[in-house]
mmCIF file of C-alpha atoms in Angstrom:
data_model
loop_
_atom_site.group_PDB
_atom_site.id
_atom_site.type_symbol
_atom_site.label_atom_id
_atom_site.label_comp_id
_atom_site.label_asym_id
_atom_site.label_seq_id
_atom_site.Cartn_x
_atom_site.Cartn_y
_atom_site.Cartn_z
ATOM 1 C CA MET E 9 94.299 89.429 111.401
ATOM 2 C CA LEU E 10 91.124 90.458 113.228
ATOM 3 C CA SER E 11 88.015 91.167 111.198
ATOM 4 C CA LYS E 12 86.469 94.628 111.469
ATOM 5 C CA SER E 13 83.440 93.161 113.251
ATOM 6 C CA LEU E 14 85.558 91.423 115.872
ATOM 7 C CA ARG E 15 87.773 94.462 116.322
ATOM 8 C CA ASN E 16 84.728 96.651 116.917
ATOM 9 C CA LEU E 17 83.409 94.148 119.451
ATOM 10 C CA ILE E 18 86.709 94.165 121.362
ATOM 11 C CA ILE E 19 86.797 97.972 121.368
ATOM 12 C CA PHE E 20 83.201 98.008 122.599
ATOM 13 C CA PHE E 21 84.027 95.761 125.568
ATOM 14 C CA LEU E 22 87.151 97.776 126.416
ATOM 15 C CA LEU E 23 85.244 101.062 126.392
ATOM 16 C CA GLU E 24 82.420 99.566 128.454
ATOM 17 C CA ALA E 25 85.030 98.384 130.939
ATOM 18 C CA ALA E 26 86.290 101.976 131.120
ATOM 19 C CA ILE E 27 82.730 103.228 131.745
ATOM 20 C CA PHE E 28 82.238 100.676 134.512
ATOM 21 C CA GLY E 29 85.623 101.570 135.966
ATOM 22 C CA LEU E 30 84.796 105.277 136.134
ATOM 23 C CA PHE E 31 81.456 104.642 137.808
ATOM 24 C CA TYR E 32 82.963 102.224 140.316
ATOM 25 C CA SER E 33 85.781 104.684 141.031
ATOM 26 C CA PHE E 34 83.299 107.468 141.672
ATOM 27 C CA LEU E 35 81.514 105.352 144.301
ATOM 28 C CA ALA E 36 84.746 104.002 145.778
ATOM 29 C CA PHE E 37 86.248 107.438 146.365
ATOM 30 C CA SER E 38 83.056 109.563 146.504
ATOM 31 C CA SER E 39 84.854 111.889 144.124
ATOM 32 C CA PRO E 40 82.844 114.608 142.315
ATOM 33 C CA PRO E 41 85.654 115.137 139.739
ATOM 34 C CA ILE E 42 85.436 111.464 138.721
ATOM 35 C CA PHE E 43 81.664 111.820 138.427
ATOM 36 C CA TYR E 44 82.069 114.843 136.148
ATOM 37 C CA ILE E 45 84.571 112.943 134.021
ATOM 38 C CA TYR E 46 82.134 110.028 133.851
ATOM 39 C CA THR E 47 79.183 112.173 132.794
ATOM 40 C CA GLY E 48 81.291 114.201 130.378
ATOM 41 C CA ILE E 49 83.188 111.434 128.636
ATOM 42 C CA LEU E 50 80.285 109.049 128.009
ATOM 43 C CA PRO E 51 78.869 111.027 125.057
ATOM 44 C CA VAL E 52 82.354 111.011 123.520
ATOM 45 C CA ILE E 53 82.564 107.233 123.922
ATOM 46 C CA PHE E 54 79.064 106.847 122.468
ATOM 47 C CA ALA E 55 79.989 109.003 119.468
ATOM 48 C CA TYR E 56 83.143 106.981 118.810
ATOM 49 C CA LEU E 57 81.328 103.646 119.029
ATOM 50 C CA ILE E 58 78.609 104.840 116.665
ATOM 51 C CA TYR E 59 81.143 106.285 114.234
ATOM 52 C CA THR E 60 83.070 103.007 114.013
ATOM 53 C CA ASN E 61 80.078 100.642 113.984
ATOM 54 C CA GLY E 62 77.852 100.498 110.914
ATOM 55 C CA ASN E 63 75.017 98.770 112.743
ATOM 56 C CA LEU E 64 74.946 101.467 115.435
ATOM 57 C CA LYS E 65 74.876 104.165 112.750
ATOM 58 C CA LYS E 66 71.936 102.507 111.027
ATOM 59 C CA ARG E 67 70.005 102.004 114.261
ATOM 60 C CA LEU E 68 70.695 105.576 115.381
ATOM 61 C CA LYS E 69 68.991 106.890 112.251
ATOM 62 C CA GLU E 70 65.974 104.717 113.051
ATOM 63 C CA LEU E 71 66.023 106.029 116.611
ATOM 64 C CA PHE E 72 65.939 109.646 115.432
ATOM 65 C CA LEU E 73 62.984 108.930 113.140
ATOM 66 C CA SER E 74 60.845 107.219 115.795
ATOM 67 C CA LYS E 75 57.600 109.002 116.637
ATOM 68 C CA ASP E 76 57.832 107.639 120.177
ATOM 69 C CA VAL E 77 60.008 110.667 120.957
ATOM 70 C CA PHE E 78 56.736 112.530 121.537
ATOM 71 C CA ILE E 79 56.043 110.247 124.512
ATOM 72 C CA LEU E 80 59.302 111.381 126.099
ATOM 73 C CA VAL E 81 58.548 115.024 125.277
ATOM 74 C CA ILE E 82 55.108 114.731 126.888
ATOM 75 C CA ALA E 83 56.558 113.110 130.023
ATOM 76 C CA LEU E 84 59.306 115.742 130.259
ATOM 77 C CA THR E 85 56.847 118.593 129.779
ATOM 78 C CA ALA E 86 54.481 117.170 132.401
ATOM 79 C CA TRP E 87 57.200 116.815 135.023
ATOM 80 C CA VAL E 88 58.618 120.290 134.291
ATOM 81 C CA TYR E 89 55.117 121.692 134.856
ATOM 82 C CA VAL E 90 54.641 119.705 138.090
ATOM 83 C CA TYR E 91 58.012 120.760 139.492
ATOM 84 C CA ALA E 92 57.451 124.385 138.493
ATOM 85 C CA PHE E 93 53.971 124.398 140.025
ATOM 86 C CA LEU E 94 55.247 122.905 143.303
ATOM 87 C CA HIS E 95 58.390 125.106 143.316
ATOM 88 C CA LEU E 96 60.634 122.050 143.517
ATOM 89 C CA GLY E 97 63.307 123.205 141.096
ATOM 90 C CA VAL E 98 62.835 122.518 137.387
ATOM 91 C CA LEU E 99 66.582 122.119 136.841
ATOM 92 C CA TYR E 100 66.460 118.791 138.690
ATOM 93 C CA VAL E 101 64.171 117.369 135.997
ATOM 94 C CA PHE E 102 66.673 118.191 133.250
ATOM 95 C CA GLU E 103 69.631 116.955 135.301
ATOM 96 C CA THR E 104 67.818 113.659 135.861
ATOM 97 C CA LEU E 105 66.954 113.467 132.168
ATOM 98 C CA TYR E 106 70.668 113.486 131.368
ATOM 99 C CA VAL E 107 72.000 111.416 134.254
ATOM 100 C CA PRO E 108 70.953 108.757 134.993
ATOM 101 C CA VAL E 109 68.142 108.555 132.410
ATOM 102 C CA PHE E 110 69.798 109.326 129.061
ATOM 103 C CA LEU E 111 73.240 107.962 129.873
ATOM 104 C CA GLU E 112 71.894 104.647 131.147
ATOM 105 C CA GLU E 113 69.196 104.056 128.570
ATOM 106 C CA PHE E 114 71.393 105.048 125.649
ATOM 107 C CA ASN E 115 74.275 102.937 126.898
ATOM 108 C CA PHE E 116 72.496 99.780 128.011
ATOM 109 C CA ARG E 117 69.343 99.684 125.911
ATOM 110 C CA PHE E 118 70.847 101.085 122.702
ATOM 111 C CA ILE E 119 74.649 100.900 122.523
ATOM 112 C CA PHE E 120 74.984 97.646 124.461
ATOM 113 C CA VAL E 121 72.108 95.879 122.716
ATOM 114 C CA ARG E 122 72.949 96.997 119.187
ATOM 115 C CA ALA E 123 76.686 96.358 119.558
ATOM 116 C CA LEU E 124 75.898 92.733 120.407
ATOM 117 C CA ASP E 125 72.811 91.925 118.328
ATOM 118 C CA SER E 126 74.749 91.331 115.094
ATOM 119 C CA HIS E 127 76.803 88.705 116.947
ATOM 120 C CA ILE E 128 74.263 86.946 119.177
ATOM 121 C CA GLY E 129 70.866 88.226 118.076
ATOM 122 C CA LEU E 130 68.625 90.875 119.618
ATOM 123 C CA PRO E 131 66.860 88.718 122.270
ATOM 124 C CA ARG E 132 70.150 87.355 123.619
ATOM 125 C CA ALA E 133 71.682 90.826 123.537
ATOM 126 C CA ILE E 134 68.841 92.085 125.725
ATOM 127 C CA ILE E 135 69.484 89.314 128.239
ATOM 128 C CA VAL E 136 73.201 90.111 128.290
ATOM 129 C CA GLN E 137 72.607 93.829 128.820
ATOM 130 C CA SER E 138 70.275 93.070 131.731
ATOM 131 C CA PHE E 139 73.062 91.213 133.525
ATOM 132 C CA ALA E 140 75.502 93.988 132.617
ATOM 133 C CA TYR E 141 73.034 96.499 134.082
ATOM 134 C CA ALA E 142 72.909 94.443 137.295
ATOM 135 C CA ALA E 143 76.707 94.262 137.398
ATOM 136 C CA PHE E 144 76.881 98.026 136.907
ATOM 137 C CA TYR E 145 74.844 98.626 140.051
ATOM 138 C CA ALA E 146 76.280 95.711 142.008
ATOM 139 C CA CYS E 147 79.005 98.182 142.960
ATOM 140 C CA TYR E 148 76.676 99.396 145.719
ATOM 141 C CA LEU E 149 76.986 95.964 147.312
ATOM 142 C CA VAL E 150 80.761 96.444 147.361
ATOM 143 C CA PHE E 151 81.046 100.066 148.466
ATOM 144 C CA GLU E 152 77.847 100.344 150.539
ATOM 145 C CA PRO E 153 77.385 96.779 151.870
ATOM 146 C CA GLY E 154 75.278 97.924 154.797
ATOM 147 C CA SER E 155 72.561 99.123 152.444
ATOM 148 C CA TYR E 156 71.629 95.591 151.369
ATOM 149 C CA PRO E 157 72.456 93.111 154.170
ATOM 150 C CA GLY E 158 72.038 89.357 153.831
ATOM 151 C CA LEU E 159 69.336 88.169 151.457
ATOM 152 C CA TYR E 160 68.545 91.739 150.466
ATOM 153 C CA ALA E 161 71.712 91.686 148.374
ATOM 154 C CA LEU E 162 70.377 88.756 146.337
ATOM 155 C CA PHE E 163 67.002 90.460 145.943
ATOM 156 C CA TYR E 164 68.772 93.616 144.834
ATOM 157 C CA VAL E 165 70.724 91.829 142.092
ATOM 158 C CA ALA E 166 67.610 89.932 140.966
ATOM 159 C CA ASP E 167 65.714 93.228 140.837
ATOM 160 C CA MET E 168 68.408 94.825 138.691
ATOM 161 C CA VAL E 169 68.358 91.924 136.241
ATOM 162 C CA ALA E 170 64.559 92.007 136.071
ATOM 163 C CA ILE E 171 64.472 95.753 135.473
ATOM 164 C CA GLY E 172 67.114 95.415 132.775
ATOM 165 C CA ILE E 173 64.993 92.778 131.061
ATOM 166 C CA ILE E 174 61.803 94.855 131.334
ATOM 167 C CA TYR E 175 63.442 97.937 129.846
ATOM 168 C CA GLY E 176 65.127 95.740 127.249
ATOM 169 C CA VAL E 177 61.851 94.115 126.197
ATOM 170 C CA ILE E 178 60.310 97.559 125.746
ATOM 171 C CA TYR E 179 63.216 98.385 123.453
ATOM 172 C CA LEU E 180 62.735 95.083 121.634
ATOM 173 C CA LEU E 181 59.061 95.881 121.015
ATOM 174 C CA ARG E 182 59.457 99.541 120.061
ATOM 175 C CA LYS E 183 63.032 99.622 118.678
ATOM 176 C CA ASN E 184 63.768 102.901 120.460
ATOM 177 C CA ILE E 185 64.656 104.125 123.955
ATOM 178 C CA TYR E 186 62.130 106.947 124.297
ATOM 179 C CA ILE E 187 59.525 104.990 126.252
ATOM 180 C CA ASP E 188 62.262 103.596 128.508
ATOM 181 C CA MET E 189 63.510 107.142 129.080
ATOM 182 C CA ALA E 190 60.004 108.427 129.826
ATOM 183 C CA ILE E 191 59.450 105.657 132.389
ATOM 184 C CA HIS E 192 62.898 106.092 133.925
ATOM 185 C CA LEU E 193 62.472 109.858 134.175
ATOM 186 C CA SER E 194 58.992 109.568 135.671
ATOM 187 C CA LEU E 195 60.087 107.058 138.288
ATOM 188 C CA TRP E 196 62.833 109.365 139.507
ATOM 189 C CA THR E 197 60.927 112.623 139.397
ATOM 190 C CA MET E 198 57.867 111.208 141.158
ATOM 191 C CA ILE E 199 59.939 110.546 144.290
ATOM 192 C CA ALA E 200 59.581 114.177 145.365
ATOM 193 C CA VAL E 201 55.796 114.277 144.988
ATOM 194 C CA ILE E 202 54.470 110.925 146.219
ATOM 195 C CA PRO E 203 53.854 109.860 149.853
ATOM 196 C CA ASN E 204 56.885 108.511 151.698
ATOM 197 C CA ALA E 205 55.194 105.123 152.047
ATOM 198 C CA LEU E 206 55.327 104.706 148.262
ATOM 199 C CA VAL E 207 58.877 105.820 147.474
ATOM 200 C CA GLY E 208 60.022 102.193 147.451
ATOM 201 C CA ILE E 209 58.238 101.716 144.134
ATOM 202 C CA PRO E 210 60.331 104.138 142.046
ATOM 203 C CA TYR E 211 63.516 103.166 143.898
ATOM 204 C CA THR E 212 62.873 99.535 142.966
ATOM 205 C CA MET E 213 62.213 100.306 139.312
ATOM 206 C CA ALA E 214 64.885 102.990 138.869
ATOM 207 C CA PRO E 215 67.773 102.278 141.233
ATOM 208 C CA ALA E 216 70.338 104.615 139.720
#
């Protein structure tokens, strides 16, 4: 008979496979309904995983109590002001805050890391999530191969792994996702306000 810990780990991998499958399906078929299912069902999956995993429950309480949330609030407020001042559409900032920022950071840097850390330790869990993050976005190499021809494909994968590690190390140091979310949000929202020659920087750091 499977232990509760092992059963939870199996359920975690199955649900992550479902998340990956939905995202891959969205890109494969360019289907808005699949995208809406993906963005709508992830919070339900997160809630179920937290409800059934004692470690996730404990870490979620710590996450809520972190004062680093003010860093995210400051970043969000700043970008709302910038977008409002430039008449760029404030709604975009909040849409970006939810997807990709919240969904990715909560899934990879919190759920993924904390579901694995009791089995393999926090540092190893961060390494694993970085490769999972790269695999998540490797779908672009499958469905949009012309975007990253030849060696660019290898650089792309290496970049994804590196970014996953960087965001993961920030989580390791601060034990929360708020700084990751603030960085992720800022990288995406700055695209509309920086010179075209510099847009490669946020695209490299926040490929979603």
